[in-house]
Amino acid sequence: MTVQNRQIEVLRYDPERDETPRFETFTVPCKEEWVVLDALTYIKDELDPSLTFRWSCHMAVCGSCGMQVDNKPTLSCKAFVRDYGEKIRVEPLANFPIERDLVISQDDFMEKLQRGRPWIIPEQKREVEDGPYVQTPMQLDDIKEHTMCINCLLCYAACPVYALERDFVGPAALTLMYRYNADSRDAGWDERREVFAGHGGVWECSFVGACSDVCPKHVEPATAIQKGKMDSAVDYFTRFLMPGGGK
Ligand code: FES
């Protein structure tokens, strides 16, 4: 089994002790099959137990291990050490306040996600005994790629609009809103309209596409947001021509 020393340069910040963040470098004997998350776990277990970072599944499912790895938003459990150089820089996700070391505050995202009402709002509520809301495989195909989001926030760290405009609802929350708006079982457009298409909504997106480039689940937020702009335009003109109408 090949083991190679790597220099892992980690951003450290303890708000109770540090005035500003600083870098600390650790020498880690990395095994061939290790991912960056394994190197961080080694540091925590063997070198400095105070190093703080989030993770849960170690299999690119839970979305909690997002970090900047060599300046790119990345799931650290999916980033093989062997694909990087001898020195690897690891920082918390960009565009979010740091809580401690590699842990960011997700409060802004959670508030926006909640405002977007990302759940099925049916035209007629069914009781449990009525059975599930059903849809055909073709109806699912229309939205399937946009349903795979794991809320890892890599797209927010990559988004140049979110970096500058804090009111921007952002890629993941808008994609989830689009995903439910477009769901054949949903009738919640009116309840989502203001957040989705108003100030901070889809029209703030400048279609750079960085969100889709970094998305580890190929959710295509950039595409969902552009499709959302189309829906919003149709809704606007429909209501303009037929007051009381709309999507
Ligand atoms: S630890 Fe769950 S996505 Fe990386």
PDB file of N, CA, C and O in Angstrom, residues 67-68 71-75 78 93 150 152-159 171 209-221:
ATOM      1  N   MET A  67     -16.024  21.991   1.101  1.00  0.00           N
ATOM      2  CA  MET A  67     -14.911  22.891   1.469  1.00  0.00           C
ATOM      3  C   MET A  67     -14.277  23.412   0.191  1.00  0.00           C
ATOM      4  O   MET A  67     -14.527  22.870  -0.892  1.00  0.00           O
ATOM      5  N   GLN A  68     -13.465  24.449   0.334  1.00  0.00           N
ATOM      6  CA  GLN A  68     -12.620  24.864  -0.781  1.00  0.00           C
ATOM      7  C   GLN A  68     -11.372  23.980  -0.751  1.00  0.00           C
ATOM      8  O   GLN A  68     -10.625  24.009   0.226  1.00  0.00           O
ATOM      9  N   ASN A  71      -8.795  25.985  -3.659  1.00  0.00           N
ATOM     10  CA  ASN A  71      -9.576  27.134  -4.115  1.00  0.00           C
ATOM     11  C   ASN A  71     -10.824  26.780  -4.908  1.00  0.00           C
ATOM     12  O   ASN A  71     -11.433  27.666  -5.502  1.00  0.00           O
ATOM     13  N   LYS A  72     -11.215  25.520  -4.927  1.00  0.00           N
ATOM     14  CA  LYS A  72     -12.434  25.142  -5.670  1.00  0.00           C
ATOM     15  C   LYS A  72     -13.432  24.492  -4.716  1.00  0.00           C
ATOM     16  O   LYS A  72     -13.073  23.589  -3.954  1.00  0.00           O
ATOM     17  N   PRO A  73     -14.710  24.915  -4.758  1.00  0.00           N
ATOM     18  CA  PRO A  73     -15.712  24.269  -3.901  1.00  0.00           C
ATOM     19  C   PRO A  73     -15.813  22.783  -4.246  1.00  0.00           C
ATOM     20  O   PRO A  73     -16.045  22.424  -5.407  1.00  0.00           O
ATOM     21  N   THR A  74     -15.648  21.933  -3.223  1.00  0.00           N
ATOM     22  CA  THR A  74     -15.479  20.493  -3.454  1.00  0.00           C
ATOM     23  C   THR A  74     -16.068  19.715  -2.280  1.00  0.00           C
ATOM     24  O   THR A  74     -15.989  20.169  -1.142  1.00  0.00           O
ATOM     25  N   LEU A  75     -16.634  18.543  -2.546  1.00  0.00           N
ATOM     26  CA  LEU A  75     -16.953  17.618  -1.455  1.00  0.00           C
ATOM     27  C   LEU A  75     -15.650  16.938  -1.054  1.00  0.00           C
ATOM     28  O   LEU A  75     -15.050  16.218  -1.864  1.00  0.00           O
ATOM     29  N   LYS A  78     -15.055  13.312  -1.686  1.00  0.00           N
ATOM     30  CA  LYS A  78     -15.057  12.843  -3.077  1.00  0.00           C
ATOM     31  C   LYS A  78     -13.777  13.279  -3.781  1.00  0.00           C
ATOM     32  O   LYS A  78     -13.613  13.027  -4.982  1.00  0.00           O
ATOM     33  N   LEU A  93     -15.948  26.809   2.843  1.00  0.00           N
ATOM     34  CA  LEU A  93     -16.615  27.262   1.621  1.00  0.00           C
ATOM     35  C   LEU A  93     -16.638  28.781   1.549  1.00  0.00           C
ATOM     36  O   LEU A  93     -16.926  29.456   2.553  1.00  0.00           O
ATOM     37  N   ILE A 150     -28.241  17.798  -2.753  1.00  0.00           N
ATOM     38  CA  ILE A 150     -27.948  17.333  -1.384  1.00  0.00           C
ATOM     39  C   ILE A 150     -27.629  18.521  -0.461  1.00  0.00           C
ATOM     40  O   ILE A 150     -27.073  18.346   0.620  1.00  0.00           O
ATOM     41  N   CYS A 152     -25.363  20.786  -0.450  1.00  0.00           N
ATOM     42  CA  CYS A 152     -23.960  20.851  -0.015  1.00  0.00           C
ATOM     43  C   CYS A 152     -23.410  22.276  -0.047  1.00  0.00           C
ATOM     44  O   CYS A 152     -22.344  22.546   0.491  1.00  0.00           O
ATOM     45  N   LEU A 153     -24.108  23.169  -0.746  1.00  0.00           N
ATOM     46  CA  LEU A 153     -23.785  24.600  -0.833  1.00  0.00           C
ATOM     47  C   LEU A 153     -22.535  24.900  -1.662  1.00  0.00           C
ATOM     48  O   LEU A 153     -22.045  26.037  -1.637  1.00  0.00           O
ATOM     49  N   LEU A 154     -22.026  23.935  -2.389  1.00  0.00           N
ATOM     50  CA  LEU A 154     -20.894  24.226  -3.276  1.00  0.00           C
ATOM     51  C   LEU A 154     -21.287  25.295  -4.300  1.00  0.00           C
ATOM     52  O   LEU A 154     -20.485  26.144  -4.678  1.00  0.00           O
ATOM     53  N   CYS A 155     -22.546  25.224  -4.748  1.00  0.00           N
ATOM     54  CA  CYS A 155     -22.994  26.179  -5.777  1.00  0.00           C
ATOM     55  C   CYS A 155     -22.987  27.612  -5.246  1.00  0.00           C
ATOM     56  O   CYS A 155     -22.692  28.549  -5.994  1.00  0.00           O
ATOM     57  N   TYR A 156     -23.292  27.797  -3.972  1.00  0.00           N
ATOM     58  CA  TYR A 156     -23.253  29.151  -3.396  1.00  0.00           C
ATOM     59  C   TYR A 156     -21.813  29.655  -3.295  1.00  0.00           C
ATOM     60  O   TYR A 156     -21.540  30.838  -3.490  1.00  0.00           O
ATOM     61  N   ALA A 157     -20.891  28.743  -2.978  1.00  0.00           N
ATOM     62  CA  ALA A 157     -19.483  29.146  -2.869  1.00  0.00           C
ATOM     63  C   ALA A 157     -18.905  29.510  -4.231  1.00  0.00           C
ATOM     64  O   ALA A 157     -17.955  30.291  -4.319  1.00  0.00           O
ATOM     65  N   ALA A 158     -19.482  28.950  -5.300  1.00  0.00           N
ATOM     66  CA  ALA A 158     -18.970  29.224  -6.649  1.00  0.00           C
ATOM     67  C   ALA A 158     -19.666  30.398  -7.319  1.00  0.00           C
ATOM     68  O   ALA A 158     -19.178  30.911  -8.329  1.00  0.00           O
ATOM     69  N   CYS A 159     -20.799  30.835  -6.765  1.00  0.00           N
ATOM     70  CA  CYS A 159     -21.659  31.798  -7.470  1.00  0.00           C
ATOM     71  C   CYS A 159     -21.156  33.240  -7.310  1.00  0.00           C
ATOM     72  O   CYS A 159     -21.125  33.778  -6.205  1.00  0.00           O
ATOM     73  N   PRO A 171     -28.455  29.531  -6.004  1.00  0.00           N
ATOM     74  CA  PRO A 171     -28.698  28.411  -6.921  1.00  0.00           C
ATOM     75  C   PRO A 171     -29.499  27.251  -6.333  1.00  0.00           C
ATOM     76  O   PRO A 171     -30.479  26.804  -6.940  1.00  0.00           O
ATOM     77  N   GLY A 209     -22.941  30.107 -14.786  1.00  0.00           N
ATOM     78  CA  GLY A 209     -22.926  28.641 -14.862  1.00  0.00           C
ATOM     79  C   GLY A 209     -21.946  27.975 -13.910  1.00  0.00           C
ATOM     80  O   GLY A 209     -21.780  26.749 -13.944  1.00  0.00           O
ATOM     81  N   ALA A 210     -21.279  28.744 -13.046  1.00  0.00           N
ATOM     82  CA  ALA A 210     -20.306  28.149 -12.116  1.00  0.00           C
ATOM     83  C   ALA A 210     -20.990  27.159 -11.171  1.00  0.00           C
ATOM     84  O   ALA A 210     -20.380  26.170 -10.747  1.00  0.00           O
ATOM     85  N   CYS A 211     -22.266  27.405 -10.850  1.00  0.00           N
ATOM     86  CA  CYS A 211     -23.010  26.503  -9.954  1.00  0.00           C
ATOM     87  C   CYS A 211     -23.075  25.095 -10.546  1.00  0.00           C
ATOM     88  O   CYS A 211     -22.836  24.106  -9.854  1.00  0.00           O
ATOM     89  N   SER A 212     -23.398  25.023 -11.834  1.00  0.00           N
ATOM     90  CA  SER A 212     -23.491  23.705 -12.470  1.00  0.00           C
ATOM     91  C   SER A 212     -22.114  23.063 -12.604  1.00  0.00           C
ATOM     92  O   SER A 212     -21.980  21.840 -12.502  1.00  0.00           O
ATOM     93  N   ASP A 213     -21.080  23.875 -12.826  1.00  0.00           N
ATOM     94  CA  ASP A 213     -19.718  23.320 -12.965  1.00  0.00           C
ATOM     95  C   ASP A 213     -19.277  22.581 -11.704  1.00  0.00           C
ATOM     96  O   ASP A 213     -18.611  21.560 -11.784  1.00  0.00           O
ATOM     97  N   VAL A 214     -19.623  23.117 -10.522  1.00  0.00           N
ATOM     98  CA  VAL A 214     -19.119  22.501  -9.278  1.00  0.00           C
ATOM     99  C   VAL A 214     -20.088  21.493  -8.659  1.00  0.00           C
ATOM    100  O   VAL A 214     -19.714  20.801  -7.716  1.00  0.00           O
ATOM    101  N   CYS A 215     -21.314  21.429  -9.174  1.00  0.00           N
ATOM    102  CA  CYS A 215     -22.323  20.569  -8.527  1.00  0.00           C
ATOM    103  C   CYS A 215     -21.904  19.097  -8.591  1.00  0.00           C
ATOM    104  O   CYS A 215     -21.748  18.533  -9.673  1.00  0.00           O
ATOM    105  N   PRO A 216     -21.758  18.431  -7.426  1.00  0.00           N
ATOM    106  CA  PRO A 216     -21.295  17.033  -7.429  1.00  0.00           C
ATOM    107  C   PRO A 216     -22.376  16.040  -7.825  1.00  0.00           C
ATOM    108  O   PRO A 216     -22.091  14.877  -8.048  1.00  0.00           O
ATOM    109  N   LYS A 217     -23.637  16.487  -7.902  1.00  0.00           N
ATOM    110  CA  LYS A 217     -24.733  15.567  -8.222  1.00  0.00           C
ATOM    111  C   LYS A 217     -25.365  15.888  -9.582  1.00  0.00           C
ATOM    112  O   LYS A 217     -26.432  15.379  -9.905  1.00  0.00           O
ATOM    113  N   HIS A 218     -24.730  16.773 -10.335  1.00  0.00           N
ATOM    114  CA  HIS A 218     -25.214  17.118 -11.689  1.00  0.00           C
ATOM    115  C   HIS A 218     -26.681  17.581 -11.686  1.00  0.00           C
ATOM    116  O   HIS A 218     -27.483  17.177 -12.535  1.00  0.00           O
ATOM    117  N   VAL A 219     -26.976  18.428 -10.720  1.00  0.00           N
ATOM    118  CA  VAL A 219     -28.344  18.931 -10.566  1.00  0.00           C
ATOM    119  C   VAL A 219     -28.665  20.008 -11.614  1.00  0.00           C
ATOM    120  O   VAL A 219     -29.835  20.287 -11.895  1.00  0.00           O
ATOM    121  N   GLU A 220     -27.645  20.588 -12.196  1.00  0.00           N
ATOM    122  CA  GLU A 220     -27.801  21.644 -13.210  1.00  0.00           C
ATOM    123  C   GLU A 220     -28.619  22.834 -12.703  1.00  0.00           C
ATOM    124  O   GLU A 220     -29.648  23.212 -13.273  1.00  0.00           O
ATOM    125  N   PRO A 221     -28.172  23.488 -11.632  1.00  0.00           N
ATOM    126  CA  PRO A 221     -28.900  24.662 -11.142  1.00  0.00           C
ATOM    127  C   PRO A 221     -28.991  25.773 -12.195  1.00  0.00           C
ATOM    128  O   PRO A 221     -30.033  26.443 -12.298  1.00  0.00           O
TER     129      PRO A 221
END
